[in-house]
Amino acid sequence: TLVETLLYKQMLESLALARKAGAAVSGYAKVKEALQSGALIALVHADDASADGIEKLKGGIEILSYHCVARDDLCRIIDKDDAAHLGVLDHVAGVNLIAKLRRFTGFIETTSL
């Protein structure tokens, strides 16, 4: 729908802003390290990332996790060829990203009922 497309676009813009502001960590090793150190407030995964890969990354750590960004979009935004995960840091831009992710995923959940 048009609304879903617009919310997704806003979320991607917020993701790009968080990355530019230094509020996002990419690369499996860097995300895992930041997660284990307690620096992350959320994880963002490519929509085709495997559940096993996500659980391996989390290593039993409970954290807010979003599984809703197309891999091509994630790769383009963080400028990596095969990005599957992104860590969100406790930063104004990171908090804003989480708000956009909640709005987008909430809309999808509501419209799929």
Coordinates of N, CA, C and O in Angstrom, one line a residue:
T1 N 0.8 -1.2 0.0 CA 0.0 0.0 0.0 C 0.9 1.3 0.0 O 2.1 1.2 0.3
L2 N 0.3 2.4 -0.3 CA 1.0 3.6 -0.3 C 1.5 4.0 1.1 O 2.7 4.4 1.2
V3 N 0.7 3.8 2.1 CA 1.1 4.1 3.5 C 2.3 3.2 3.9 O 3.3 3.7 4.4
E4 N 2.2 1.9 3.6 CA 3.4 1.0 3.9 C 4.6 1.5 3.2 O 5.7 1.5 3.8
T5 N 4.5 1.8 1.9 CA 5.7 2.3 1.2 C 6.3 3.5 1.8 O 7.5 3.7 1.9
L6 N 5.4 4.5 2.2 CA 5.9 5.7 2.8 C 6.6 5.5 4.1 O 7.6 6.1 4.4
L7 N 6.0 4.6 4.9 CA 6.6 4.3 6.2 C 7.9 3.6 6.1 O 8.9 3.9 6.8
Y8 N 8.0 2.7 5.1 CA 9.3 2.0 4.8 C 10.3 3.0 4.4 O 11.5 2.9 4.9
K9 N 10.0 3.9 3.5 CA 10.9 4.9 3.0 C 11.4 5.8 4.2 O 12.6 6.1 4.3
Q10 N 10.5 6.2 5.1 CA 10.9 7.0 6.2 C 11.9 6.2 7.1 O 12.8 6.8 7.6
M11 N 11.6 4.9 7.3 CA 12.5 4.1 8.1 C 13.9 4.0 7.5 O 14.9 4.1 8.2
L12 N 13.9 3.8 6.2 CA 15.2 3.7 5.5 C 16.0 5.1 5.6 O 17.2 5.0 5.8
E13 N 15.3 6.2 5.5 CA 15.9 7.5 5.6 C 16.5 7.6 7.0 O 17.6 8.1 7.2
S14 N 15.8 7.2 8.0 CA 16.2 7.2 9.4 C 17.4 6.3 9.6 O 18.4 6.6 10.4
L15 N 17.4 5.2 9.0 CA 18.5 4.2 9.0 C 19.8 4.8 8.4 O 20.9 4.8 9.0
A16 N 19.6 5.5 7.3 CA 20.8 6.2 6.7 C 21.3 7.3 7.5 O 22.5 7.5 7.7
L17 N 20.4 8.0 8.2 CA 20.8 9.1 9.1 C 21.6 8.6 10.3 O 22.6 9.1 10.7
A18 N 21.1 7.5 10.9 CA 21.7 6.9 12.0 C 23.1 6.4 11.6 O 24.1 6.6 12.4
R19 N 23.3 5.8 10.5 CA 24.6 5.4 10.0 C 25.5 6.6 9.9 O 26.7 6.6 10.4
K20 N 25.1 7.7 9.3 CA 25.9 8.9 9.1 C 26.2 9.5 10.4 O 27.3 10.1 10.5
A21 N 25.3 9.4 11.4 CA 25.6 10.1 12.7 C 26.4 9.2 13.6 O 26.7 9.6 14.7
G22 N 26.8 8.0 13.1 CA 27.6 7.2 14.0 C 26.8 6.4 15.0 O 27.3 5.9 16.0
A23 N 25.5 6.3 14.8 CA 24.6 5.6 15.7 C 24.3 4.2 15.3 O 23.4 3.6 15.9
A24 N 25.0 3.7 14.3 CA 24.8 2.3 13.8 C 26.1 1.7 13.6 O 27.1 2.3 13.2
V25 N 26.2 0.4 13.9 CA 27.4 -0.4 13.7 C 27.1 -1.5 12.7 O 26.0 -2.2 12.8
S26 N 27.9 -1.7 11.7 CA 27.7 -2.8 10.7 C 28.9 -3.7 10.7 O 30.0 -3.4 11.2
G27 N 28.7 -4.9 10.1 CA 29.7 -5.9 10.0 C 29.5 -6.8 11.2 O 29.3 -6.4 12.3
Y28 N 29.4 -8.1 10.9 CA 29.1 -9.1 11.9 C 29.9 -9.0 13.1 O 29.4 -9.0 14.3
A29 N 31.3 -8.9 13.0 CA 32.2 -8.9 14.1 C 32.0 -7.7 15.0 O 31.9 -7.7 16.2
K30 N 31.8 -6.5 14.3 CA 31.6 -5.3 15.1 C 30.3 -5.2 15.8 O 30.2 -4.8 16.9
V31 N 29.2 -5.8 15.1 CA 27.9 -5.8 15.7 C 27.9 -6.7 17.0 O 27.4 -6.4 18.0
K32 N 28.6 -7.9 16.8 CA 28.6 -8.9 17.9 C 29.4 -8.3 19.1 O 29.0 -8.4 20.2
E33 N 30.5 -7.6 18.8 CA 31.3 -7.0 19.9 C 30.5 -5.9 20.6 O 30.6 -5.8 21.8
A34 N 29.9 -5.0 19.8 CA 29.1 -4.0 20.4 C 27.9 -4.6 21.3 O 27.6 -4.1 22.3
L35 N 27.3 -5.6 20.8 CA 26.2 -6.3 21.5 C 26.7 -6.9 22.8 O 26.1 -6.7 23.9
Q36 N 27.8 -7.6 22.8 CA 28.4 -8.2 24.0 C 28.9 -7.1 25.0 O 28.8 -7.4 26.2
S37 N 29.3 -6.0 24.5 CA 29.7 -4.9 25.4 C 28.5 -4.1 26.1 O 28.7 -3.3 26.9
G38 N 27.3 -4.4 25.5 CA 26.2 -3.7 26.1 C 25.9 -2.3 25.4 O 25.1 -1.6 25.9
A39 N 26.6 -2.0 24.3 CA 26.5 -0.7 23.7 C 25.2 -0.6 22.8 O 24.8 0.5 22.5
L40 N 24.6 -1.7 22.4 CA 23.5 -1.6 21.5 C 22.2 -1.6 22.2 O 22.0 -2.1 23.3
I41 N 21.2 -0.9 21.6 CA 19.9 -0.8 22.1 C 18.9 -1.6 21.2 O 17.8 -1.9 21.6
A42 N 19.4 -2.0 20.0 CA 18.5 -2.8 19.1 C 19.4 -3.4 18.0 O 20.5 -2.9 17.8
L43 N 18.8 -4.4 17.4 CA 19.4 -5.0 16.2 C 18.5 -4.8 15.0 O 17.2 -4.9 15.2
V44 N 19.0 -4.6 13.8 CA 18.2 -4.6 12.6 C 18.8 -5.7 11.7 O 20.0 -5.7 11.5
H45 N 17.9 -6.5 11.2 CA 18.3 -7.6 10.3 C 17.7 -7.5 8.9 O 16.5 -7.0 8.8
A46 N 18.4 -8.0 7.9 CA 17.8 -8.1 6.6 C 16.6 -9.0 6.7 O 16.6 -10.0 7.5
D47 N 15.6 -8.8 5.9 CA 14.4 -9.6 5.9 C 14.6 -11.0 5.6 O 13.8 -11.9 5.9
D48 N 15.7 -11.3 4.9 CA 16.0 -12.7 4.5 C 17.1 -13.3 5.4 O 17.6 -14.4 5.1
A49 N 17.5 -12.6 6.5 CA 18.5 -13.2 7.4 C 17.9 -14.4 8.1 O 16.7 -14.4 8.5
S50 N 18.7 -15.4 8.2 CA 18.2 -16.7 8.8 C 18.0 -16.5 10.4 O 18.7 -15.8 11.0
A51 N 17.0 -17.2 10.9 CA 16.7 -17.2 12.3 C 17.9 -17.8 13.1 O 18.3 -17.2 14.1
D52 N 18.6 -18.8 12.5 CA 19.8 -19.4 13.1 C 20.9 -18.3 13.2 O 21.6 -18.2 14.2
G53 N 21.1 -17.6 12.1 CA 22.2 -16.6 12.1 C 21.9 -15.5 13.1 O 22.8 -15.0 13.7
I54 N 20.6 -15.1 13.2 CA 20.3 -14.1 14.2 C 20.5 -14.5 15.6 O 21.1 -13.8 16.4
E55 N 20.1 -15.8 15.9 CA 20.3 -16.3 17.3 C 21.8 -16.5 17.6 O 22.2 -16.3 18.7
K56 N 22.6 -16.9 16.6 CA 24.0 -17.0 16.7 C 24.6 -15.7 17.1 O 25.5 -15.6 18.0
L57 N 24.2 -14.6 16.4 CA 24.7 -13.3 16.6 C 24.3 -12.8 18.0 O 25.2 -12.3 18.8
K58 N 23.1 -13.0 18.4 CA 22.6 -12.6 19.7 C 23.3 -13.4 20.9 O 23.5 -12.8 21.9
G59 N 23.6 -14.6 20.6 CA 24.3 -15.4 21.7 C 23.6 -15.4 23.0 O 24.2 -15.4 24.0
G60 N 22.3 -15.5 23.0 CA 21.5 -15.6 24.2 C 21.2 -14.2 24.8 O 20.5 -14.2 25.8
I61 N 21.7 -13.1 24.3 CA 21.4 -11.8 24.8 C 20.1 -11.3 24.3 O 19.7 -11.4 23.1
E62 N 19.2 -10.9 25.3 CA 17.9 -10.4 24.9 C 18.1 -8.9 24.5 O 18.6 -8.1 25.2
I63 N 17.6 -8.6 23.3 CA 17.7 -7.2 22.8 C 16.5 -7.0 21.8 O 16.1 -8.0 21.1
L64 N 16.1 -5.8 21.7 CA 15.1 -5.5 20.7 C 15.6 -5.8 19.3 O 16.8 -5.4 19.0
S65 N 14.8 -6.4 18.5 CA 15.3 -6.9 17.2 C 14.3 -6.7 16.1 O 13.1 -7.1 16.3
Y66 N 14.7 -6.1 15.0 CA 13.8 -5.9 13.9 C 14.3 -6.7 12.7 O 15.5 -6.6 12.3
H67 N 13.4 -7.4 12.0 CA 13.7 -8.3 10.9 C 12.9 -7.8 9.7 O 12.0 -8.6 9.2
C68 N 13.1 -6.6 9.2 CA 12.1 -6.1 8.2 C 12.7 -5.3 7.1 O 12.0 -4.7 6.3
V69 N 14.1 -5.2 7.0 CA 14.7 -4.4 5.9 C 15.2 -5.3 4.8 O 15.8 -6.3 5.0
A70 N 14.8 -4.9 3.6 CA 15.3 -5.7 2.4 C 16.8 -5.6 2.4 O 17.4 -4.6 2.6
R71 N 17.4 -6.8 2.1 CA 18.8 -6.9 2.1 C 19.5 -5.9 1.1 O 20.5 -5.2 1.5
D72 N 18.9 -5.7 0.0 CA 19.4 -4.7 -1.0 C 19.5 -3.3 -0.4 O 20.4 -2.6 -0.6
D73 N 18.4 -3.0 0.3 CA 18.4 -1.6 0.9 C 19.4 -1.5 2.0 O 20.1 -0.5 2.1
L74 N 19.5 -2.5 2.8 CA 20.5 -2.5 3.9 C 21.9 -2.4 3.4 O 22.7 -1.6 3.8
C75 N 22.2 -3.2 2.3 CA 23.5 -3.1 1.7 C 23.8 -1.8 1.1 O 24.9 -1.2 1.3
R76 N 22.8 -1.2 0.5 CA 23.0 0.1 -0.1 C 23.3 1.2 0.9 O 24.2 2.0 0.8
I77 N 22.5 1.2 2.0 CA 22.6 2.2 3.0 C 24.0 2.1 3.8 O 24.6 3.1 4.1
I78 N 24.4 0.9 4.1 CA 25.7 0.8 4.9 C 26.9 0.5 4.0 O 28.0 0.4 4.4
D79 N 26.6 0.5 2.6 CA 27.7 0.4 1.7 C 28.5 -0.8 1.8 O 29.8 -0.8 1.8
K80 N 27.9 -2.0 1.9 CA 28.5 -3.3 2.0 C 27.8 -4.2 1.1 O 26.6 -4.1 0.9
D81 N 28.5 -5.2 0.5 CA 27.9 -6.0 -0.5 C 26.9 -7.1 0.1 O 26.0 -7.4 -0.6
D82 N 27.2 -7.6 1.3 CA 26.3 -8.6 1.8 C 26.0 -8.4 3.3 O 26.3 -9.2 4.1
A83 N 25.3 -7.3 3.5 CA 25.0 -6.9 4.9 C 23.7 -7.7 5.3 O 22.8 -7.8 4.6
A84 N 23.8 -8.2 6.5 CA 22.6 -8.9 7.1 C 22.2 -8.3 8.4 O 21.0 -8.5 8.8
H85 N 23.1 -7.7 9.1 CA 22.8 -7.2 10.5 C 23.3 -5.8 10.7 O 24.4 -5.5 10.2
L86 N 22.7 -5.1 11.5 CA 23.1 -3.7 11.9 C 22.8 -3.5 13.4 O 21.7 -3.9 13.8
G87 N 23.7 -3.0 14.1 CA 23.5 -2.7 15.5 C 23.2 -1.2 15.7 O 23.8 -0.4 15.0
V88 N 22.2 -0.9 16.6 CA 21.8 0.5 16.8 C 22.3 0.9 18.2 O 22.0 0.2 19.2
L89 N 23.0 2.0 18.2 CA 23.6 2.5 19.4 C 22.7 3.5 20.1 O 21.8 4.1 19.5
D90 N 22.9 3.7 21.4 CA 22.1 4.6 22.2 C 22.5 6.0 21.9 O 23.4 6.6 22.5
H91 N 21.8 6.6 20.9 CA 22.2 7.9 20.4 C 20.8 8.5 19.9 O 19.9 7.7 19.6
V92 N 20.7 9.8 19.8 CA 19.5 10.4 19.3 C 19.0 9.8 18.0 O 17.9 9.5 17.8
A93 N 20.0 9.7 17.1 CA 19.6 9.1 15.7 C 19.2 7.7 15.9 O 18.4 7.2 15.1
G94 N 19.8 6.9 16.8 CA 19.4 5.5 17.0 C 18.0 5.4 17.6 O 17.3 4.6 17.2
V95 N 17.7 6.3 18.5 CA 16.4 6.3 19.2 C 15.3 6.6 18.1 O 14.3 6.0 18.0
N96 N 15.7 7.6 17.3 CA 14.7 8.0 16.2 C 14.5 6.8 15.2 O 13.4 6.6 14.8
L97 N 15.6 6.1 14.9 CA 15.5 4.9 14.0 C 14.5 3.9 14.6 O 13.7 3.4 13.9
I98 N 14.7 3.7 15.9 CA 13.8 2.7 16.6 C 12.3 3.1 16.5 O 11.4 2.3 16.2
A99 N 12.1 4.4 16.6 CA 10.7 4.9 16.5 C 10.2 4.7 15.1 O 9.0 4.2 15.0
K100 N 11.0 4.9 14.1 CA 10.5 4.6 12.7 C 10.3 3.1 12.5 O 9.4 2.7 11.8
L101 N 11.2 2.3 13.0 CA 11.0 0.9 12.9 C 9.8 0.4 13.6 O 9.0 -0.4 13.0
R102 N 9.5 0.9 14.8 CA 8.2 0.5 15.5 C 7.0 0.9 14.7 O 6.0 0.2 14.6
R103 N 7.0 2.1 14.1 CA 5.9 2.6 13.4 C 5.7 1.7 12.1 O 4.5 1.3 11.9
F104 N 6.8 1.4 11.4 CA 6.6 0.6 10.2 C 6.2 -0.8 10.6 O 5.2 -1.3 10.0
T105 N 6.8 -1.5 11.5 CA 6.4 -2.8 11.9 C 5.0 -2.9 12.5 O 4.3 -3.9 12.3
G106 N 4.7 -1.9 13.3 CA 3.3 -1.8 13.9 C 2.3 -1.7 12.8 O 1.2 -2.4 12.9
F107 N 2.6 -0.9 11.8 CA 1.6 -0.8 10.6 C 1.4 -2.1 9.9 O 0.3 -2.6 9.6
I108 N 2.6 -2.8 9.7 CA 2.5 -4.1 9.0 C 1.7 -5.1 9.8 O 0.9 -5.8 9.2
E109 N 2.0 -5.2 11.1 CA 1.3 -6.1 11.9 C -0.2 -5.8 11.9 O -1.1 -6.7 11.9
T110 N -0.6 -4.6 12.0 CA -2.0 -4.2 12.0 C -2.7 -4.5 10.7 O -3.8 -5.0 10.7
T111 N -2.1 -4.3 9.6 CA -2.7 -4.5 8.3 C -2.7 -5.9 7.9 O -3.5 -6.3 7.0
S112 N -1.9 -6.8 8.6 CA -1.9 -8.2 8.2 C -2.9 -9.0 9.0 O -3.0 -10.2 8.8
L113 N -3.6 -8.4 9.9 CA -4.6 -9.1 10.8 C -5.9 -9.5 10.0 O -6.3 -8.9 9.0

